[in-house]
């Protein structure tokens, strides 16, 4: 069977790519007749641009970037076709073991009003109810900044969060109970592609479903997935354990979490 070349891109190499890695390693793309060519384009907004230019057919990144893109440009027809597989933790620097230690201290964030900024502002406003200091780490190595003491805490997803814990750092917050983890990853495509090439979209999603089914049932396979797609190394086994424990048995779009970030953007004047 002749395979179809499918260029795709992700904004990073975090745990959100586990279903993609499972589909790739398990040979499920090939079963669907797809030759998937994967690349990394740093920054979710840049992946949106690549989708709009037609450079790629599918994008893997935080879904909030779609809302931002459509708000800025109503002609943007990128949409979310599958929910995410993501986990986010607030990790303390060495010696930081309580949220109370972050009051008035520098905490690793991101650009104003981006996703990392939202997580930290949510922590300050809703959980600590105390002020802190945002430090923009958009162009920095978040793990290195944490370990060096430049900041007192920052948000990390697995496997970086696992590496930090293995190095002696404490996880101060797991955002999943607030609906702020799984709702933000996902698979994106242009509406025009969804309409004109539904068979391709169905085949791409079917490969992911088959991949994640195998991932959840086969621990060794799952660990190998994290070693490959996340370059997890010594953190691969614990990354799998953490992800598998948190992964919902029944898919949940986590709309409550998305509503939190939309309400935050409205309060910041980003959305009307």
mmCIF file with all atom_site columns, N, CA and C in Angstrom, residues 61-130:
data_model
loop_
_atom_site.group_PDB
_atom_site.id
_atom_site.type_symbol
_atom_site.label_atom_id
_atom_site.label_alt_id
_atom_site.label_comp_id
_atom_site.label_asym_id
_atom_site.label_entity_id
_atom_site.label_seq_id
_atom_site.pdbx_PDB_ins_code
_atom_site.Cartn_x
_atom_site.Cartn_y
_atom_site.Cartn_z
_atom_site.occupancy
_atom_site.B_iso_or_equiv
_atom_site.pdbx_formal_charge
_atom_site.auth_seq_id
_atom_site.auth_comp_id
_atom_site.auth_asym_id
_atom_site.auth_atom_id
_atom_site.pdbx_PDB_model_num
ATOM 1   N N  . UNK A 1 61  ? 0.090   21.120 20.277 1.00 0.00 ? 61  UNK A N  1
ATOM 2   C CA . UNK A 1 61  ? 0.487   22.212 21.163 1.00 0.00 ? 61  UNK A CA 1
ATOM 3   C C  . UNK A 1 61  ? -0.665  22.542 22.103 1.00 0.00 ? 61  UNK A C  1
ATOM 4   N N  . UNK A 1 62  ? -0.429  23.469 23.022 1.00 0.00 ? 62  UNK A N  1
ATOM 5   C CA . UNK A 1 62  ? -1.450  23.843 24.002 1.00 0.00 ? 62  UNK A CA 1
ATOM 6   C C  . UNK A 1 62  ? -2.622  24.532 23.307 1.00 0.00 ? 62  UNK A C  1
ATOM 7   N N  . UNK A 1 63  ? -3.819  24.055 23.589 1.00 0.00 ? 63  UNK A N  1
ATOM 8   C CA . UNK A 1 63  ? -5.012  24.497 22.866 1.00 0.00 ? 63  UNK A CA 1
ATOM 9   C C  . UNK A 1 63  ? -5.331  25.972 23.069 1.00 0.00 ? 63  UNK A C  1
ATOM 10  N N  . UNK A 1 64  ? -4.839  26.565 24.171 1.00 0.00 ? 64  UNK A N  1
ATOM 11  C CA . UNK A 1 64  ? -5.150  27.970 24.402 1.00 0.00 ? 64  UNK A CA 1
ATOM 12  C C  . UNK A 1 64  ? -4.612  28.856 23.284 1.00 0.00 ? 64  UNK A C  1
ATOM 13  N N  . UNK A 1 65  ? -3.562  28.398 22.592 1.00 0.00 ? 65  UNK A N  1
ATOM 14  C CA . UNK A 1 65  ? -2.975  29.193 21.511 1.00 0.00 ? 65  UNK A CA 1
ATOM 15  C C  . UNK A 1 65  ? -3.957  29.363 20.355 1.00 0.00 ? 65  UNK A C  1
ATOM 16  N N  . UNK A 1 66  ? -4.866  28.399 20.183 1.00 0.00 ? 66  UNK A N  1
ATOM 17  C CA . UNK A 1 66  ? -5.881  28.517 19.139 1.00 0.00 ? 66  UNK A CA 1
ATOM 18  C C  . UNK A 1 66  ? -6.822  29.675 19.459 1.00 0.00 ? 66  UNK A C  1
ATOM 19  N N  . UNK A 1 67  ? -7.223  29.764 20.717 1.00 0.00 ? 67  UNK A N  1
ATOM 20  C CA . UNK A 1 67  ? -8.114  30.850 21.135 1.00 0.00 ? 67  UNK A CA 1
ATOM 21  C C  . UNK A 1 67  ? -7.437  32.193 20.891 1.00 0.00 ? 67  UNK A C  1
ATOM 22  N N  . UNK A 1 68  ? -6.171  32.302 21.269 1.00 0.00 ? 68  UNK A N  1
ATOM 23  C CA . UNK A 1 68  ? -5.441  33.544 21.060 1.00 0.00 ? 68  UNK A CA 1
ATOM 24  C C  . UNK A 1 68  ? -5.328  33.882 19.580 1.00 0.00 ? 68  UNK A C  1
ATOM 25  N N  . UNK A 1 69  ? -5.039  32.870 18.751 1.00 0.00 ? 69  UNK A N  1
ATOM 26  C CA . UNK A 1 69  ? -4.857  33.112 17.320 1.00 0.00 ? 69  UNK A CA 1
ATOM 27  C C  . UNK A 1 69  ? -6.144  33.572 16.659 1.00 0.00 ? 69  UNK A C  1
ATOM 28  N N  . UNK A 1 70  ? -7.254  32.918 16.994 1.00 0.00 ? 70  UNK A N  1
ATOM 29  C CA . UNK A 1 70  ? -8.544  33.270 16.392 1.00 0.00 ? 70  UNK A CA 1
ATOM 30  C C  . UNK A 1 70  ? -8.994  34.649 16.863 1.00 0.00 ? 70  UNK A C  1
ATOM 31  N N  . UNK A 1 71  ? -8.676  34.982 18.125 1.00 0.00 ? 71  UNK A N  1
ATOM 32  C CA . UNK A 1 71  ? -9.034  36.305 18.647 1.00 0.00 ? 71  UNK A CA 1
ATOM 33  C C  . UNK A 1 71  ? -8.293  37.401 17.888 1.00 0.00 ? 71  UNK A C  1
ATOM 34  N N  . UNK A 1 72  ? -7.016  37.151 17.585 1.00 0.00 ? 72  UNK A N  1
ATOM 35  C CA . UNK A 1 72  ? -6.210  38.144 16.873 1.00 0.00 ? 72  UNK A CA 1
ATOM 36  C C  . UNK A 1 72  ? -6.578  38.214 15.396 1.00 0.00 ? 72  UNK A C  1
ATOM 37  N N  . UNK A 1 73  ? -6.922  37.063 14.815 1.00 0.00 ? 73  UNK A N  1
ATOM 38  C CA . UNK A 1 73  ? -7.201  36.998 13.381 1.00 0.00 ? 73  UNK A CA 1
ATOM 39  C C  . UNK A 1 73  ? -8.399  36.082 13.130 1.00 0.00 ? 73  UNK A C  1
ATOM 40  N N  . UNK A 1 74  ? -9.597  36.653 12.972 1.00 0.00 ? 74  UNK A N  1
ATOM 41  C CA . UNK A 1 74  ? -10.804 35.841 12.757 1.00 0.00 ? 74  UNK A CA 1
ATOM 42  C C  . UNK A 1 74  ? -10.734 34.939 11.541 1.00 0.00 ? 74  UNK A C  1
ATOM 43  N N  . UNK A 1 75  ? -9.813  35.212 10.606 1.00 0.00 ? 75  UNK A N  1
ATOM 44  C CA . UNK A 1 75  ? -9.698  34.361 9.421  1.00 0.00 ? 75  UNK A CA 1
ATOM 45  C C  . UNK A 1 75  ? -8.941  33.073 9.725  1.00 0.00 ? 75  UNK A C  1
ATOM 46  N N  . UNK A 1 76  ? -8.311  32.978 10.897 1.00 0.00 ? 76  UNK A N  1
ATOM 47  C CA . UNK A 1 76  ? -7.599  31.763 11.285 1.00 0.00 ? 76  UNK A CA 1
ATOM 48  C C  . UNK A 1 76  ? -8.603  30.629 11.468 1.00 0.00 ? 76  UNK A C  1
ATOM 49  N N  . UNK A 1 77  ? -8.431  29.553 10.712 1.00 0.00 ? 77  UNK A N  1
ATOM 50  C CA . UNK A 1 77  ? -9.411  28.458 10.762 1.00 0.00 ? 77  UNK A CA 1
ATOM 51  C C  . UNK A 1 77  ? -8.857  27.215 11.451 1.00 0.00 ? 77  UNK A C  1
ATOM 52  N N  . UNK A 1 78  ? -7.840  27.385 12.301 1.00 0.00 ? 78  UNK A N  1
ATOM 53  C CA . UNK A 1 78  ? -7.284  26.263 13.056 1.00 0.00 ? 78  UNK A CA 1
ATOM 54  C C  . UNK A 1 78  ? -8.253  25.880 14.174 1.00 0.00 ? 78  UNK A C  1
ATOM 55  N N  . UNK A 1 79  ? -8.461  24.597 14.354 1.00 0.00 ? 79  UNK A N  1
ATOM 56  C CA . UNK A 1 79  ? -9.372  24.127 15.387 1.00 0.00 ? 79  UNK A CA 1
ATOM 57  C C  . UNK A 1 79  ? -8.791  22.915 16.107 1.00 0.00 ? 79  UNK A C  1
ATOM 58  N N  . UNK A 1 80  ? -9.347  22.610 17.271 1.00 0.00 ? 80  UNK A N  1
ATOM 59  C CA . UNK A 1 80  ? -8.903  21.480 18.092 1.00 0.00 ? 80  UNK A CA 1
ATOM 60  C C  . UNK A 1 80  ? -9.718  20.250 17.707 1.00 0.00 ? 80  UNK A C  1
ATOM 61  N N  . UNK A 1 81  ? -9.038  19.139 17.401 1.00 0.00 ? 81  UNK A N  1
ATOM 62  C CA . UNK A 1 81  ? -9.766  17.928 17.037 1.00 0.00 ? 81  UNK A CA 1
ATOM 63  C C  . UNK A 1 81  ? -9.602  16.822 18.075 1.00 0.00 ? 81  UNK A C  1
ATOM 64  N N  . UNK A 1 82  ? -8.701  17.000 19.030 1.00 0.00 ? 82  UNK A N  1
ATOM 65  C CA . UNK A 1 82  ? -8.526  15.992 20.084 1.00 0.00 ? 82  UNK A CA 1
ATOM 66  C C  . UNK A 1 82  ? -7.949  16.660 21.319 1.00 0.00 ? 82  UNK A C  1
ATOM 67  N N  . UNK A 1 83  ? -8.452  16.250 22.470 1.00 0.00 ? 83  UNK A N  1
ATOM 68  C CA . UNK A 1 83  ? -7.966  16.791 23.727 1.00 0.00 ? 83  UNK A CA 1
ATOM 69  C C  . UNK A 1 83  ? -6.569  16.312 24.039 1.00 0.00 ? 83  UNK A C  1
ATOM 70  N N  . UNK A 1 84  ? -6.006  16.891 25.081 1.00 0.00 ? 84  UNK A N  1
ATOM 71  C CA . UNK A 1 84  ? -4.597  16.673 25.342 1.00 0.00 ? 84  UNK A CA 1
ATOM 72  C C  . UNK A 1 84  ? -4.267  15.640 26.398 1.00 0.00 ? 84  UNK A C  1
ATOM 73  N N  . UNK A 1 85  ? -2.986  15.369 26.479 1.00 0.00 ? 85  UNK A N  1
ATOM 74  C CA . UNK A 1 85  ? -2.418  14.458 27.470 1.00 0.00 ? 85  UNK A CA 1
ATOM 75  C C  . UNK A 1 85  ? -1.272  15.232 28.091 1.00 0.00 ? 85  UNK A C  1
ATOM 76  N N  . UNK A 1 86  ? -1.562  16.015 29.096 1.00 0.00 ? 86  UNK A N  1
ATOM 77  C CA . UNK A 1 86  ? -0.546  16.891 29.649 1.00 0.00 ? 86  UNK A CA 1
ATOM 78  C C  . UNK A 1 86  ? -0.681  16.953 31.159 1.00 0.00 ? 86  UNK A C  1
ATOM 79  N N  . UNK A 1 87  ? 0.431   17.112 31.840 1.00 0.00 ? 87  UNK A N  1
ATOM 80  C CA . UNK A 1 87  ? 0.429   17.272 33.284 1.00 0.00 ? 87  UNK A CA 1
ATOM 81  C C  . UNK A 1 87  ? 1.367   18.409 33.639 1.00 0.00 ? 87  UNK A C  1
ATOM 82  N N  . UNK A 1 88  ? 0.929   19.274 34.509 1.00 0.00 ? 88  UNK A N  1
ATOM 83  C CA . UNK A 1 88  ? 1.740   20.426 34.892 1.00 0.00 ? 88  UNK A CA 1
ATOM 84  C C  . UNK A 1 88  ? 1.859   20.462 36.411 1.00 0.00 ? 88  UNK A C  1
ATOM 85  N N  . UNK A 1 89  ? 3.084   20.719 36.869 1.00 0.00 ? 89  UNK A N  1
ATOM 86  C CA . UNK A 1 89  ? 3.348   20.778 38.304 1.00 0.00 ? 89  UNK A CA 1
ATOM 87  C C  . UNK A 1 89  ? 4.090   22.071 38.630 1.00 0.00 ? 89  UNK A C  1
ATOM 88  N N  . UNK A 1 90  ? 3.827   22.601 39.820 1.00 0.00 ? 90  UNK A N  1
ATOM 89  C CA . UNK A 1 90  ? 4.628   23.700 40.339 1.00 0.00 ? 90  UNK A CA 1
ATOM 90  C C  . UNK A 1 90  ? 5.723   23.073 41.185 1.00 0.00 ? 90  UNK A C  1
ATOM 91  N N  . UNK A 1 91  ? 6.966   23.281 40.779 1.00 0.00 ? 91  UNK A N  1
ATOM 92  C CA . UNK A 1 91  ? 8.103   22.619 41.419 1.00 0.00 ? 91  UNK A CA 1
ATOM 93  C C  . UNK A 1 91  ? 8.943   23.645 42.159 1.00 0.00 ? 91  UNK A C  1
ATOM 94  N N  . UNK A 1 92  ? 9.240   23.368 43.429 1.00 0.00 ? 92  UNK A N  1
ATOM 95  C CA . UNK A 1 92  ? 10.045  24.274 44.221 1.00 0.00 ? 92  UNK A CA 1
ATOM 96  C C  . UNK A 1 92  ? 11.529  24.080 43.965 1.00 0.00 ? 92  UNK A C  1
ATOM 97  N N  . UNK A 1 93  ? 12.287  25.150 44.085 1.00 0.00 ? 93  UNK A N  1
ATOM 98  C CA . UNK A 1 93  ? 13.743  25.056 44.001 1.00 0.00 ? 93  UNK A CA 1
ATOM 99  C C  . UNK A 1 93  ? 14.253  24.280 45.212 1.00 0.00 ? 93  UNK A C  1
ATOM 100 N N  . UNK A 1 94  ? 15.485  23.806 45.195 1.00 0.00 ? 94  UNK A N  1
ATOM 101 C CA . UNK A 1 94  ? 16.019  23.097 46.363 1.00 0.00 ? 94  UNK A CA 1
ATOM 102 C C  . UNK A 1 94  ? 15.827  23.894 47.647 1.00 0.00 ? 94  UNK A C  1
ATOM 103 N N  . UNK A 1 95  ? 15.214  23.246 48.638 1.00 0.00 ? 95  UNK A N  1
ATOM 104 C CA . UNK A 1 95  ? 14.962  23.894 49.916 1.00 0.00 ? 95  UNK A CA 1
ATOM 105 C C  . UNK A 1 95  ? 13.596  24.528 50.051 1.00 0.00 ? 95  UNK A C  1
ATOM 106 N N  . UNK A 1 96  ? 12.867  24.661 48.941 1.00 0.00 ? 96  UNK A N  1
ATOM 107 C CA . UNK A 1 96  ? 11.515  25.235 48.976 1.00 0.00 ? 96  UNK A CA 1
ATOM 108 C C  . UNK A 1 96  ? 10.522  24.083 49.050 1.00 0.00 ? 96  UNK A C  1
ATOM 109 N N  . UNK A 1 97  ? 9.795   24.010 50.164 1.00 0.00 ? 97  UNK A N  1
ATOM 110 C CA . UNK A 1 97  ? 8.905   22.874 50.397 1.00 0.00 ? 97  UNK A CA 1
ATOM 111 C C  . UNK A 1 97  ? 7.449   23.257 50.611 1.00 0.00 ? 97  UNK A C  1
ATOM 112 N N  . UNK A 1 98  ? 7.164   24.566 50.714 1.00 0.00 ? 98  UNK A N  1
ATOM 113 C CA . UNK A 1 98  ? 5.799   25.017 50.964 1.00 0.00 ? 98  UNK A CA 1
ATOM 114 C C  . UNK A 1 98  ? 5.464   26.210 50.071 1.00 0.00 ? 98  UNK A C  1
ATOM 115 N N  . UNK A 1 99  ? 4.182   26.305 49.685 1.00 0.00 ? 99  UNK A N  1
ATOM 116 C CA . UNK A 1 99  ? 3.741   27.453 48.892 1.00 0.00 ? 99  UNK A CA 1
ATOM 117 C C  . UNK A 1 99  ? 3.999   28.774 49.615 1.00 0.00 ? 99  UNK A C  1
ATOM 118 N N  . UNK A 1 100 ? 3.888   28.759 50.934 1.00 0.00 ? 100 UNK A N  1
ATOM 119 C CA . UNK A 1 100 ? 4.056   29.991 51.709 1.00 0.00 ? 100 UNK A CA 1
ATOM 120 C C  . UNK A 1 100 ? 5.442   30.603 51.520 1.00 0.00 ? 100 UNK A C  1
ATOM 121 N N  . UNK A 1 101 ? 6.416   29.797 51.140 1.00 0.00 ? 101 UNK A N  1
ATOM 122 C CA . UNK A 1 101 ? 7.777   30.292 50.938 1.00 0.00 ? 101 UNK A CA 1
ATOM 123 C C  . UNK A 1 101 ? 7.921   31.118 49.655 1.00 0.00 ? 101 UNK A C  1
ATOM 124 N N  . UNK A 1 102 ? 6.870   31.148 48.845 1.00 0.00 ? 102 UNK A N  1
ATOM 125 C CA . UNK A 1 102 ? 6.943   31.874 47.572 1.00 0.00 ? 102 UNK A CA 1
ATOM 126 C C  . UNK A 1 102 ? 6.447   33.311 47.690 1.00 0.00 ? 102 UNK A C  1
ATOM 127 N N  . UNK A 1 103 ? 5.891   33.675 48.819 1.00 0.00 ? 103 UNK A N  1
ATOM 128 C CA . UNK A 1 103 ? 5.362   35.031 48.969 1.00 0.00 ? 103 UNK A CA 1
ATOM 129 C C  . UNK A 1 103 ? 6.473   36.063 48.775 1.00 0.00 ? 103 UNK A C  1
ATOM 130 N N  . UNK A 1 104 ? 6.239   36.969 47.812 1.00 0.00 ? 104 UNK A N  1
ATOM 131 C CA . UNK A 1 104 ? 7.196   38.024 47.533 1.00 0.00 ? 104 UNK A CA 1
ATOM 132 C C  . UNK A 1 104 ? 8.482   37.558 46.874 1.00 0.00 ? 104 UNK A C  1
ATOM 133 N N  . UNK A 1 105 ? 8.522   36.298 46.418 1.00 0.00 ? 105 UNK A N  1
ATOM 134 C CA . UNK A 1 105 ? 9.731   35.720 45.855 1.00 0.00 ? 105 UNK A CA 1
ATOM 135 C C  . UNK A 1 105 ? 9.622   35.568 44.330 1.00 0.00 ? 105 UNK A C  1
ATOM 136 N N  . UNK A 1 106 ? 10.762  35.491 43.633 1.00 0.00 ? 106 UNK A N  1
ATOM 137 C CA . UNK A 1 106 ? 10.730  35.310 42.177 1.00 0.00 ? 106 UNK A CA 1
ATOM 138 C C  . UNK A 1 106 ? 10.313  33.888 41.790 1.00 0.00 ? 106 UNK A C  1
ATOM 139 N N  . UNK A 1 107 ? 9.304   33.808 40.947 1.00 0.00 ? 107 UNK A N  1
ATOM 140 C CA . UNK A 1 107 ? 8.775   32.517 40.498 1.00 0.00 ? 107 UNK A CA 1
ATOM 141 C C  . UNK A 1 107 ? 8.799   32.491 38.969 1.00 0.00 ? 107 UNK A C  1
ATOM 142 N N  . UNK A 1 108 ? 9.307   31.408 38.409 1.00 0.00 ? 108 UNK A N  1
ATOM 143 C CA . UNK A 1 108 ? 9.427   31.297 36.959 1.00 0.00 ? 108 UNK A CA 1
ATOM 144 C C  . UNK A 1 108 ? 8.082   31.288 36.275 1.00 0.00 ? 108 UNK A C  1
ATOM 145 N N  . UNK A 1 109 ? 7.883   32.184 35.353 1.00 0.00 ? 109 UNK A N  1
ATOM 146 C CA . UNK A 1 109 ? 6.616   32.342 34.661 1.00 0.00 ? 109 UNK A CA 1
ATOM 147 C C  . UNK A 1 109 ? 6.871   32.324 33.162 1.00 0.00 ? 109 UNK A C  1
ATOM 148 N N  . UNK A 1 110 ? 6.159   33.147 32.422 1.00 0.00 ? 110 UNK A N  1
ATOM 149 C CA . UNK A 1 110 ? 6.339   33.252 30.983 1.00 0.00 ? 110 UNK A CA 1
ATOM 150 C C  . UNK A 1 110 ? 5.966   34.651 30.550 1.00 0.00 ? 110 UNK A C  1
ATOM 151 N N  . UNK A 1 111 ? 5.765   34.825 29.257 1.00 0.00 ? 111 UNK A N  1
ATOM 152 C CA . UNK A 1 111 ? 5.302   36.118 28.771 1.00 0.00 ? 111 UNK A CA 1
ATOM 153 C C  . UNK A 1 111 ? 3.994   36.470 29.467 1.00 0.00 ? 111 UNK A C  1
ATOM 154 N N  . UNK A 1 112 ? 3.753   37.755 29.641 1.00 0.00 ? 112 UNK A N  1
ATOM 155 C CA . UNK A 1 112 ? 2.500   38.189 30.251 1.00 0.00 ? 112 UNK A CA 1
ATOM 156 C C  . UNK A 1 112 ? 1.323   37.566 29.524 1.00 0.00 ? 112 UNK A C  1
ATOM 157 N N  . UNK A 1 113 ? 0.487   36.900 30.276 1.00 0.00 ? 113 UNK A N  1
ATOM 158 C CA . UNK A 1 113 ? -0.777  36.322 29.811 1.00 0.00 ? 113 UNK A CA 1
ATOM 159 C C  . UNK A 1 113 ? -0.615  35.049 28.994 1.00 0.00 ? 113 UNK A C  1
ATOM 160 N N  . UNK A 1 114 ? 0.594   34.456 28.962 1.00 0.00 ? 114 UNK A N  1
ATOM 161 C CA . UNK A 1 114 ? 0.685   33.159 28.310 1.00 0.00 ? 114 UNK A CA 1
ATOM 162 C C  . UNK A 1 114 ? 0.319   32.070 29.316 1.00 0.00 ? 114 UNK A C  1
ATOM 163 N N  . UNK A 1 115 ? 0.470   30.786 28.927 1.00 0.00 ? 115 UNK A N  1
ATOM 164 C CA . UNK A 1 115 ? -0.033  29.708 29.765 1.00 0.00 ? 115 UNK A CA 1
ATOM 165 C C  . UNK A 1 115 ? 0.740   29.604 31.083 1.00 0.00 ? 115 UNK A C  1
ATOM 166 N N  . UNK A 1 116 ? 2.065   29.702 31.033 1.00 0.00 ? 116 UNK A N  1
ATOM 167 C CA . UNK A 1 116 ? 2.841   29.633 32.276 1.00 0.00 ? 116 UNK A CA 1
ATOM 168 C C  . UNK A 1 116 ? 2.497   30.806 33.197 1.00 0.00 ? 116 UNK A C  1
ATOM 169 N N  . UNK A 1 117 ? 2.315   31.981 32.601 1.00 0.00 ? 117 UNK A N  1
ATOM 170 C CA . UNK A 1 117 ? 1.928   33.161 33.384 1.00 0.00 ? 117 UNK A CA 1
ATOM 171 C C  . UNK A 1 117 ? 0.588   32.909 34.079 1.00 0.00 ? 117 UNK A C  1
ATOM 172 N N  . UNK A 1 118 ? -0.340  32.285 33.353 1.00 0.00 ? 118 UNK A N  1
ATOM 173 C CA . UNK A 1 118 ? -1.642  31.976 33.945 1.00 0.00 ? 118 UNK A CA 1
ATOM 174 C C  . UNK A 1 118 ? -1.503  31.032 35.133 1.00 0.00 ? 118 UNK A C  1
ATOM 175 N N  . UNK A 1 119 ? -0.721  29.958 34.973 1.00 0.00 ? 119 UNK A N  1
ATOM 176 C CA . UNK A 1 119 ? -0.550  29.006 36.068 1.00 0.00 ? 119 UNK A CA 1
ATOM 177 C C  . UNK A 1 119 ? -0.030  29.700 37.334 1.00 0.00 ? 119 UNK A C  1
ATOM 178 N N  . UNK A 1 120 ? 0.981   30.546 37.166 1.00 0.00 ? 120 UNK A N  1
ATOM 179 C CA . UNK A 1 120 ? 1.572   31.200 38.326 1.00 0.00 ? 120 UNK A CA 1
ATOM 180 C C  . UNK A 1 120 ? 0.615   32.232 38.920 1.00 0.00 ? 120 UNK A C  1
ATOM 181 N N  . UNK A 1 121 ? -0.070  32.972 38.062 1.00 0.00 ? 121 UNK A N  1
ATOM 182 C CA . UNK A 1 121 ? -1.018  33.960 38.587 1.00 0.00 ? 121 UNK A CA 1
ATOM 183 C C  . UNK A 1 121 ? -2.178  33.264 39.295 1.00 0.00 ? 121 UNK A C  1
ATOM 184 N N  . UNK A 1 122 ? -2.616  32.129 38.777 1.00 0.00 ? 122 UNK A N  1
ATOM 185 C CA . UNK A 1 122 ? -3.646  31.334 39.452 1.00 0.00 ? 122 UNK A CA 1
ATOM 186 C C  . UNK A 1 122 ? -3.155  30.908 40.826 1.00 0.00 ? 122 UNK A C  1
ATOM 187 N N  . UNK A 1 123 ? -1.894  30.506 40.910 1.00 0.00 ? 123 UNK A N  1
ATOM 188 C CA . UNK A 1 123 ? -1.324  30.091 42.197 1.00 0.00 ? 123 UNK A CA 1
ATOM 189 C C  . UNK A 1 123 ? -1.295  31.254 43.178 1.00 0.00 ? 123 UNK A C  1
ATOM 190 N N  . UNK A 1 124 ? -0.845  32.425 42.726 1.00 0.00 ? 124 UNK A N  1
ATOM 191 C CA . UNK A 1 124 ? -0.785  33.594 43.597 1.00 0.00 ? 124 UNK A CA 1
ATOM 192 C C  . UNK A 1 124 ? -2.177  34.002 44.069 1.00 0.00 ? 124 UNK A C  1
ATOM 193 N N  . UNK A 1 125 ? -3.119  34.106 43.112 1.00 0.00 ? 125 UNK A N  1
ATOM 194 C CA . UNK A 1 125 ? -4.443  34.667 43.415 1.00 0.00 ? 125 UNK A CA 1
ATOM 195 C C  . UNK A 1 125 ? -5.348  33.686 44.152 1.00 0.00 ? 125 UNK A C  1
ATOM 196 N N  . UNK A 1 126 ? -5.426  32.466 43.615 1.00 0.00 ? 126 UNK A N  1
ATOM 197 C CA . UNK A 1 126 ? -6.445  31.531 44.104 1.00 0.00 ? 126 UNK A CA 1
ATOM 198 C C  . UNK A 1 126 ? -5.953  30.607 45.217 1.00 0.00 ? 126 UNK A C  1
ATOM 199 N N  . UNK A 1 127 ? -4.684  30.269 45.232 1.00 0.00 ? 127 UNK A N  1
ATOM 200 C CA . UNK A 1 127 ? -4.186  29.291 46.193 1.00 0.00 ? 127 UNK A CA 1
ATOM 201 C C  . UNK A 1 127 ? -3.423  29.937 47.343 1.00 0.00 ? 127 UNK A C  1
ATOM 202 N N  . UNK A 1 128 ? -2.435  30.760 47.023 1.00 0.00 ? 128 UNK A N  1
ATOM 203 C CA . UNK A 1 128 ? -1.676  31.438 48.071 1.00 0.00 ? 128 UNK A CA 1
ATOM 204 C C  . UNK A 1 128 ? -2.426  32.630 48.637 1.00 0.00 ? 128 UNK A C  1
ATOM 205 N N  . UNK A 1 129 ? -3.174  33.296 47.735 1.00 0.00 ? 129 UNK A N  1
ATOM 206 C CA . UNK A 1 129 ? -3.841  34.568 48.076 1.00 0.00 ? 129 UNK A CA 1
ATOM 207 C C  . UNK A 1 129 ? -2.823  35.576 48.605 1.00 0.00 ? 129 UNK A C  1
ATOM 208 N N  . UNK A 1 130 ? -1.634  35.489 48.029 1.00 0.00 ? 130 UNK A N  1
ATOM 209 C CA . UNK A 1 130 ? -0.531  36.381 48.387 1.00 0.00 ? 130 UNK A CA 1
ATOM 210 C C  . UNK A 1 130 ? 0.203   36.756 47.098 1.00 0.00 ? 130 UNK A C  1
#
